[in-house]
mmCIF file of C-alpha atoms and ligand atoms in Angstrom:
data_model
loop_
_atom_site.group_PDB
_atom_site.id
_atom_site.type_symbol
_atom_site.label_atom_id
_atom_site.label_comp_id
_atom_site.label_asym_id
_atom_site.label_seq_id
_atom_site.Cartn_x
_atom_site.Cartn_y
_atom_site.Cartn_z
ATOM 1 C CA MET A 1 3.421 13.777 4.082
ATOM 2 C CA ASN A 2 2.182 11.645 5.615
ATOM 3 C CA ASP A 3 0.400 9.231 2.833
ATOM 4 C CA ALA A 4 0.165 5.891 5.201
ATOM 5 C CA ALA A 5 -3.671 4.327 5.165
ATOM 6 C CA PRO A 6 -5.005 6.482 8.695
ATOM 7 C CA ASP A 7 -5.288 5.060 12.094
ATOM 8 C CA SER A 8 -2.166 3.375 11.736
ATOM 9 C CA LEU A 9 -0.545 1.418 14.627
ATOM 10 C CA ALA A 10 2.326 3.991 14.223
ATOM 11 C CA VAL A 11 -0.268 7.016 15.157
ATOM 12 C CA GLY A 12 -2.150 4.501 17.584
ATOM 13 C CA PHE A 13 0.633 3.869 19.477
ATOM 14 C CA ARG A 14 1.524 8.109 20.519
ATOM 15 C CA ASP A 15 -1.619 7.760 22.344
ATOM 16 C CA VAL A 16 -3.656 4.504 22.713
ATOM 17 C CA ASP A 17 -6.420 5.386 25.110
ATOM 18 C CA ALA A 18 -7.775 7.319 22.350
ATOM 19 C CA THR A 19 -7.957 4.578 19.562
ATOM 20 C CA ALA A 20 -9.197 0.892 19.296
ATOM 21 C CA PRO A 21 -6.946 -0.749 21.633
ATOM 22 C CA ASP A 22 -7.383 -4.266 20.159
ATOM 23 C CA LYS A 23 -5.238 -3.676 17.394
ATOM 24 C CA ILE A 24 -2.163 -2.433 19.493
ATOM 25 C CA ILE A 25 -2.933 -5.451 21.703
ATOM 26 C CA ARG A 26 -2.795 -8.021 19.319
ATOM 27 C CA CYS A 27 0.875 -5.992 17.635
ATOM 28 C CA LEU A 28 2.483 -6.223 21.250
ATOM 29 C CA ASP A 29 1.473 -9.860 22.208
ATOM 30 C CA CYS A 30 2.598 -11.106 18.378
ATOM 31 C CA LEU A 31 5.880 -9.372 19.272
ATOM 32 C CA GLN A 32 6.032 -11.500 22.046
ATOM 33 C CA ALA A 33 5.218 -14.746 21.002
ATOM 34 C CA MET A 34 7.730 -14.215 18.734
ATOM 35 C CA ALA A 35 11.453 -16.317 19.197
ATOM 36 C CA VAL A 36 13.479 -13.196 17.823
ATOM 37 C CA GLY A 37 10.995 -11.106 19.634
ATOM 38 C CA ARG A 38 12.127 -13.081 22.539
ATOM 39 C CA ALA A 39 16.159 -13.375 21.727
ATOM 40 C CA TYR A 40 16.509 -9.713 21.699
ATOM 41 C CA LYS A 41 14.699 -8.826 24.949
ATOM 42 C CA ALA A 42 16.583 -11.449 26.763
ATOM 43 C CA ARG A 43 19.563 -9.892 25.096
ATOM 44 C CA ALA A 44 18.412 -6.254 26.301
ATOM 45 C CA LEU A 45 17.205 -7.734 29.440
ATOM 46 C CA ASP A 46 20.892 -9.452 30.391
ATOM 47 C CA LEU A 47 22.651 -5.621 29.511
ATOM 48 C CA LEU A 48 20.618 -4.311 32.744
ATOM 49 C CA GLY A 49 22.989 -6.531 34.960
ATOM 50 C CA LEU A 50 20.802 -6.966 37.720
ATOM 51 C CA GLU A 51 21.224 -8.212 40.739
ATOM 52 C CA PRO A 52 18.425 -9.852 43.710
ATOM 53 C CA GLY A 53 17.790 -6.788 45.546
ATOM 54 C CA ALA A 54 17.814 -4.090 42.843
ATOM 55 C CA SER A 55 15.639 -1.962 41.642
ATOM 56 C CA ALA A 56 14.637 -1.407 37.903
ATOM 57 C CA LEU A 57 11.944 0.412 35.865
ATOM 58 C CA ASP A 58 10.463 0.039 32.762
ATOM 59 C CA VAL A 59 9.498 2.698 31.207
ATOM 60 C CA ALA A 60 6.296 2.779 28.371
ATOM 61 C CA CYS A 61 6.092 -0.528 29.244
ATOM 62 C CA GLY A 62 3.062 -1.196 27.799
ATOM 63 C CA LEU A 63 1.934 -4.826 28.598
ATOM 64 C CA GLY A 64 4.307 -5.574 31.069
ATOM 65 C CA ASP A 65 5.436 -8.730 30.250
ATOM 66 C CA ASP A 66 9.804 -6.614 30.687
ATOM 67 C CA VAL A 67 8.618 -5.673 33.963
ATOM 68 C CA VAL A 68 7.630 -9.540 34.390
ATOM 69 C CA ARG A 69 11.002 -10.781 33.172
ATOM 70 C CA MET A 70 12.867 -7.654 35.348
ATOM 71 C CA LYS A 71 11.275 -9.406 38.530
ATOM 72 C CA ALA A 72 11.771 -12.591 37.733
ATOM 73 C CA ARG A 73 15.801 -11.539 38.479
ATOM 74 C CA GLY A 74 14.484 -10.809 42.095
ATOM 75 C CA VAL A 75 14.362 -7.091 41.706
ATOM 76 C CA ARG A 76 11.862 -4.663 42.516
ATOM 77 C CA ALA A 77 10.107 -4.417 39.280
ATOM 78 C CA VAL A 78 8.209 -1.291 38.273
ATOM 79 C CA GLY A 79 6.591 -0.155 34.565
ATOM 80 C CA VAL A 80 5.437 3.050 33.879
ATOM 81 C CA ASP A 81 3.016 3.631 30.122
ATOM 82 C CA ARG A 82 0.922 6.914 29.657
ATOM 83 C CA SER A 83 -2.357 4.146 28.837
ATOM 84 C CA ARG A 84 -4.028 3.268 31.458
ATOM 85 C CA THR A 85 -6.034 0.471 29.109
ATOM 86 C CA LEU A 86 -2.207 -1.149 28.321
ATOM 87 C CA ILE A 87 -1.862 -0.269 32.433
ATOM 88 C CA ALA A 88 -5.098 -1.688 33.407
ATOM 89 C CA ALA A 89 -4.309 -4.964 31.260
ATOM 90 C CA ALA A 90 -0.787 -5.746 32.483
ATOM 91 C CA GLN A 91 -2.389 -4.943 36.168
ATOM 92 C CA SER A 92 -4.788 -7.761 35.172
ATOM 93 C CA ARG A 93 -2.714 -10.101 33.150
ATOM 94 C CA HIS A 94 0.261 -9.642 35.732
ATOM 95 C CA ALA A 95 -2.022 -10.119 39.150
ATOM 96 C CA GLY A 96 0.374 -11.373 41.951
ATOM 97 C CA SER A 97 3.650 -11.252 39.779
ATOM 98 C CA GLY A 98 4.729 -8.556 43.041
ATOM 99 C CA CYS A 99 5.287 -6.263 39.473
ATOM 100 C CA GLU A 100 4.473 -2.349 40.073
ATOM 101 C CA PHE A 101 2.410 -0.867 37.425
ATOM 102 C CA VAL A 102 1.749 3.150 37.280
ATOM 103 C CA VAL A 103 0.087 5.357 34.343
ATOM 104 C CA ALA A 104 2.570 7.768 33.979
ATOM 105 C CA ASP A 105 3.806 10.154 31.183
ATOM 106 C CA ALA A 106 7.867 9.088 30.520
ATOM 107 C CA ALA A 107 8.364 13.009 30.195
ATOM 108 C CA ASP A 108 7.855 13.269 33.659
ATOM 109 C CA LEU A 109 8.213 10.169 35.671
ATOM 110 C CA PRO A 110 6.996 10.532 39.431
ATOM 111 C CA PHE A 111 9.959 9.019 40.523
ATOM 112 C CA ALA A 112 13.148 11.282 42.757
ATOM 113 C CA ASP A 113 16.831 11.480 41.247
ATOM 114 C CA GLY A 114 18.982 8.646 41.153
ATOM 115 C CA SER A 115 15.688 6.047 42.639
ATOM 116 C CA PHE A 116 17.009 2.624 39.769
ATOM 117 C CA ASP A 117 19.498 0.638 39.688
ATOM 118 C CA ALA A 118 18.101 -0.084 36.263
ATOM 119 C CA VAL A 119 16.106 2.190 33.841
ATOM 120 C CA ARG A 120 15.121 0.699 30.048
ATOM 121 C CA ILE A 121 12.994 1.826 27.654
ATOM 122 C CA ASP A 122 11.927 -0.652 24.350
ATOM 123 C CA ARG A 123 10.313 0.391 20.748
ATOM 124 C CA SER A 124 8.829 3.887 22.261
ATOM 125 C CA LEU A 125 10.885 6.522 21.820
ATOM 126 C CA GLN A 126 10.133 5.616 18.081
ATOM 127 C CA HIS A 127 6.525 6.944 18.886
ATOM 128 C CA ILE A 128 7.635 9.949 21.377
ATOM 129 C CA THR A 129 7.540 14.033 20.489
ATOM 130 C CA ASP A 130 10.721 14.817 22.324
ATOM 131 C CA PRO A 131 12.772 11.622 22.940
ATOM 132 C CA GLY A 132 15.996 13.509 24.319
ATOM 133 C CA ARG A 133 13.705 14.859 26.670
ATOM 134 C CA ILE A 134 12.494 11.025 27.871
ATOM 135 C CA VAL A 135 16.491 9.568 28.006
ATOM 136 C CA ARG A 136 16.965 12.607 30.047
ATOM 137 C CA GLU A 137 14.312 11.574 32.339
ATOM 138 C CA MET A 138 15.372 7.988 32.375
ATOM 139 C CA ALA A 139 18.976 9.241 33.249
ATOM 140 C CA ARG A 140 17.292 11.501 36.336
ATOM 141 C CA VAL A 141 15.704 8.611 37.806
ATOM 142 C CA ALA A 142 18.854 6.337 37.603
ATOM 143 C CA GLY A 143 21.533 6.450 39.962
ATOM 144 C CA ARG A 144 24.720 6.852 39.575
ATOM 145 C CA GLY A 145 26.324 4.068 37.938
ATOM 146 C CA SER A 146 23.375 2.494 36.774
ATOM 147 C CA VAL A 147 22.508 1.401 33.502
ATOM 148 C CA VAL A 148 19.854 3.312 31.146
ATOM 149 C CA LEU A 149 19.086 1.005 28.261
ATOM 150 C CA CYS A 150 17.220 1.982 25.034
ATOM 151 C CA ALA A 151 16.215 -0.784 22.476
ATOM 152 C CA GLU A 152 14.650 0.704 18.985
ATOM 153 C CA PRO A 153 13.948 0.015 15.778
ATOM 154 C CA ASP A 154 15.599 1.814 12.947
ATOM 155 C CA TRP A 155 13.013 2.521 10.516
ATOM 156 C CA GLY A 156 15.408 3.056 7.978
ATOM 157 C CA THR A 157 16.707 -0.532 7.779
ATOM 158 C CA PHE A 158 13.164 -1.997 6.750
ATOM 159 C CA LEU A 159 12.975 -4.169 4.089
ATOM 160 C CA LEU A 160 9.591 -5.201 2.774
ATOM 161 C CA GLY A 161 9.889 -8.401 0.462
ATOM 162 C CA GLY A 162 7.706 -9.023 -2.673
ATOM 163 C CA ARG A 163 8.218 -9.286 -6.524
ATOM 164 C CA HIS A 164 7.516 -5.553 -7.522
ATOM 165 C CA CYS A 165 9.958 -3.350 -6.187
ATOM 166 C CA ALA A 166 8.282 -0.383 -6.941
ATOM 167 C CA VAL A 167 5.535 -1.273 -5.225
ATOM 168 C CA SER A 168 7.225 -2.543 -1.618
ATOM 169 C CA GLU A 169 9.377 0.867 -2.226
ATOM 170 C CA ARG A 170 6.117 2.659 -2.158
ATOM 171 C CA ILE A 171 4.901 0.930 0.743
ATOM 172 C CA GLN A 172 7.686 0.738 2.774
ATOM 173 C CA HIS A 173 8.629 4.748 1.862
ATOM 174 C CA ASP A 174 4.853 5.632 2.986
ATOM 175 C CA TRP A 175 5.305 3.383 5.994
ATOM 176 C CA ILE A 176 8.634 4.568 7.493
ATOM 177 C CA ARG A 177 6.915 7.877 7.312
ATOM 178 C CA THR A 178 4.094 7.413 9.680
ATOM 179 C CA PHE A 179 6.441 7.088 12.670
ATOM 180 C CA GLN A 180 7.143 10.127 14.973
ATOM 181 C CA ASN A 181 10.916 9.603 14.564
ATOM 182 C CA PRO A 182 11.771 6.763 12.198
ATOM 183 C CA TRP A 183 15.504 7.320 12.463
ATOM 184 C CA ILE A 184 15.537 7.268 15.924
ATOM 185 C CA GLY A 185 17.869 3.451 16.015
ATOM 186 C CA ARG A 186 20.695 5.596 15.077
ATOM 187 C CA GLU A 187 20.189 8.052 17.308
ATOM 188 C CA LEU A 188 20.472 6.661 20.361
ATOM 189 C CA SER A 189 23.992 6.844 21.722
ATOM 190 C CA GLY A 190 23.822 10.814 20.210
ATOM 191 C CA LEU A 191 20.756 10.668 23.070
ATOM 192 C CA LEU A 192 22.339 8.775 25.232
ATOM 193 C CA ALA A 193 25.323 10.714 25.845
ATOM 194 C CA ASP A 194 23.513 14.113 26.128
ATOM 195 C CA ALA A 195 21.476 12.853 28.918
ATOM 196 C CA GLY A 196 24.968 12.036 30.563
ATOM 197 C CA VAL A 197 25.365 8.477 30.105
ATOM 198 C CA VAL A 198 29.381 7.174 29.175
ATOM 199 C CA ASP A 199 30.550 4.368 28.709
ATOM 200 C CA ILE A 200 27.691 4.191 25.560
ATOM 201 C CA ARG A 201 27.453 0.681 23.788
ATOM 202 C CA GLN A 202 25.730 -0.649 20.794
ATOM 203 C CA ASP A 203 24.147 -3.928 19.680
ATOM 204 C CA ALA A 204 22.262 -4.778 16.721
ATOM 205 C CA VAL A 205 19.890 -7.663 16.519
ATOM 206 C CA TRP A 206 17.438 -8.325 13.296
ATOM 207 C CA LEU A 207 13.692 -8.905 13.692
ATOM 208 C CA PRO A 208 12.626 -10.511 10.666
ATOM 209 C CA THR A 209 8.869 -11.698 10.067
ATOM 210 C CA HIS A 210 7.979 -15.003 8.182
ATOM 211 C CA GLY A 211 4.678 -15.785 6.431
ATOM 212 C CA PHE A 212 1.956 -12.897 6.005
ATOM 213 C CA ALA A 213 0.079 -13.141 9.364
ATOM 214 C CA GLU A 214 3.532 -11.786 11.397
ATOM 215 C CA SER A 215 3.983 -9.680 8.343
ATOM 216 C CA ASP A 216 0.440 -8.067 8.620
ATOM 217 C CA LEU A 217 0.729 -7.702 12.321
ATOM 218 C CA LEU A 218 3.547 -6.113 12.845
ATOM 219 C CA PHE A 219 3.768 -4.034 9.447
ATOM 220 C CA GLU A 220 -0.314 -3.533 8.657
ATOM 221 C CA VAL A 221 1.059 -4.743 5.063
ATOM 222 C CA ASP A 222 -2.628 -5.357 3.938
ATOM 223 C CA ALA A 223 -4.023 -2.176 5.266
ATOM 224 C CA ASN A 224 -1.251 0.028 3.356
ATOM 225 C CA ALA A 225 -1.143 -1.999 -0.031
ATOM 226 C CA ARG A 226 -4.675 -1.310 -0.036
ATOM 227 C CA HIS A 227 -4.677 2.322 0.486
ATOM 228 C CA LEU A 228 -1.730 2.889 -2.295
ATOM 229 C CA SER A 229 -4.087 0.780 -4.741
ATOM 230 C CA ALA A 230 -6.045 3.795 -4.839
ATOM 231 C CA GLU A 231 -2.722 5.516 -6.581
ATOM 232 C CA LEU A 232 -1.242 2.180 -7.983
ATOM 233 C CA PRO A 233 -3.778 -0.288 -8.745
ATOM 234 C CA GLU A 234 -0.720 -2.933 -9.429
ATOM 235 C CA ALA A 235 -0.212 -3.208 -5.573
ATOM 236 C CA LEU A 236 -3.788 -5.522 -5.522
ATOM 237 C CA SER A 237 -1.736 -7.444 -7.584
ATOM 238 C CA TRP A 238 1.497 -7.133 -5.333
ATOM 239 C CA LEU A 239 -0.732 -7.715 -2.281
ATOM 240 C CA GLU A 240 -2.024 -11.368 -3.711
ATOM 241 C CA ALA A 241 1.820 -12.371 -4.137
ATOM 242 C CA TYR A 242 2.971 -11.196 -1.133
ATOM 243 C CA ARG A 243 0.093 -13.050 0.751
ATOM 244 C CA ARG A 244 0.674 -16.510 -1.426
ATOM 245 C CA GLY A 245 3.678 -16.818 -0.679
ATOM 246 C CA GLU A 246 6.876 -13.851 -0.818
ATOM 247 C CA ALA A 247 5.979 -12.156 2.136
ATOM 248 C CA TYR A 248 8.921 -11.145 4.067
ATOM 249 C CA ALA A 249 9.423 -7.898 5.898
ATOM 250 C CA GLY A 250 12.199 -7.330 8.835
ATOM 251 C CA VAL A 251 13.522 -4.400 10.296
ATOM 252 C CA LEU A 252 17.076 -3.642 12.465
ATOM 253 C CA MET A 253 16.653 -3.386 16.558
ATOM 254 C CA LEU A 254 18.949 -1.210 17.930
ATOM 255 C CA ILE A 255 20.065 -1.912 21.727
ATOM 256 C CA CYS A 256 22.026 1.496 23.017
ATOM 257 C CA TRP A 257 23.168 1.337 26.659
ATOM 258 C CA GLY A 258 26.011 2.910 29.098
ATOM 259 C CA ARG A 259 25.860 3.878 32.634
ATOM 260 C CA LYS A 260 24.839 7.755 34.109
ATOM 261 C CA HIS A 261 27.763 9.117 35.409
HETATM 262 C C1 SAM B 301 5.568 -0.222 21.018
HETATM 263 S S1 SAM B 301 4.429 0.252 22.306
HETATM 264 C C2 SAM B 301 5.704 -1.083 23.375
HETATM 265 C C3 SAM B 301 5.548 -1.212 24.733
HETATM 266 C C4 SAM B 301 6.308 -2.371 25.269
HETATM 267 N N1 SAM B 301 7.944 -1.936 25.845
HETATM 268 C C5 SAM B 301 6.926 -3.093 24.942
HETATM 269 O O1 SAM B 301 8.137 -3.784 24.220
HETATM 270 O O2 SAM B 301 6.564 -4.497 24.313
HETATM 271 C C6 SAM B 301 4.728 2.202 22.722
HETATM 272 C C7 SAM B 301 4.256 2.017 24.135
HETATM 273 O O3 SAM B 301 4.947 3.649 24.413
HETATM 274 C C8 SAM B 301 4.102 4.328 25.160
HETATM 275 N N2 SAM B 301 4.185 5.429 25.233
HETATM 276 C C9 SAM B 301 3.324 6.120 24.488
HETATM 277 N N3 SAM B 301 4.082 7.552 24.579
HETATM 278 C C10 SAM B 301 4.256 7.423 25.965
HETATM 279 C C11 SAM B 301 4.703 8.392 26.736
HETATM 280 N N4 SAM B 301 4.576 9.739 26.526
HETATM 281 N N5 SAM B 301 4.521 8.096 28.183
HETATM 282 C C12 SAM B 301 4.437 7.333 28.782
HETATM 283 N N6 SAM B 301 4.093 5.871 27.466
HETATM 284 C C13 SAM B 301 4.117 6.065 26.169
HETATM 285 C C14 SAM B 301 2.102 3.506 24.634
HETATM 286 O O4 SAM B 301 1.225 3.770 25.487
HETATM 287 C C15 SAM B 301 2.558 2.246 24.563
HETATM 288 O O5 SAM B 301 2.784 1.004 25.691
#
């Protein structure tokens, strides 16, 4: 059962063009602005082993910042996303960067087999109906020996602070269940293996938020607590205390990568 507040971020990311994009864009920009967000992305970028002249694909690229980072390594850098709104924003924000942005569904990538030297996806398999199909499609467009990399949270590790643990636990529980694939982080190595990726390795980075604004932008704490207060009135006092200084939340990001056989 989905007990979370309606129009939650996790639902919006499944089909950005069917929702009001402002909240989605603020959430994406918030993570890019956080030092810990940039740190795990830098680690994931290094693992692609990009050499000048190579080609790299970012699947479900959102606003395209990771495509620009790949481009800065001297490669042909392509980003695809199913959202026309986000691809238009990426094209406008990164005009003149030399990056290519394409509207496409991750389940049906418009590229020939073996087109890229590196293929990545970041925080998107958590939202997509058949993640196994997406990872197989990523492996299909990767050349033999190319790196295929996935970076996803595992919402089973989500930690929401606050003094009244029963309320924190209930908000956590409801939030986790808004995701299509909440346990995707721990599933990545199996999905890569099923897609014919070998030499699979895994790393994890803790992604903490600090202060109410960050927590709320990434985890919608205010809306979730208010929604819960219809059933548990103490959720409102929990929210007040959380706002006043107990705001702490975090989730583990799993980075999993290997080479196309
Ligand atoms: C949380 S965002 C992550 C964006 C970007 N990778 C980042 O790290 O900032 C999830 C992205 O997945 C995209 N998405 C969801 N389903 C998709 C699909 N079937 N094919 C391609 N993109 C999809 C959304 O439009 C959104 O841009």
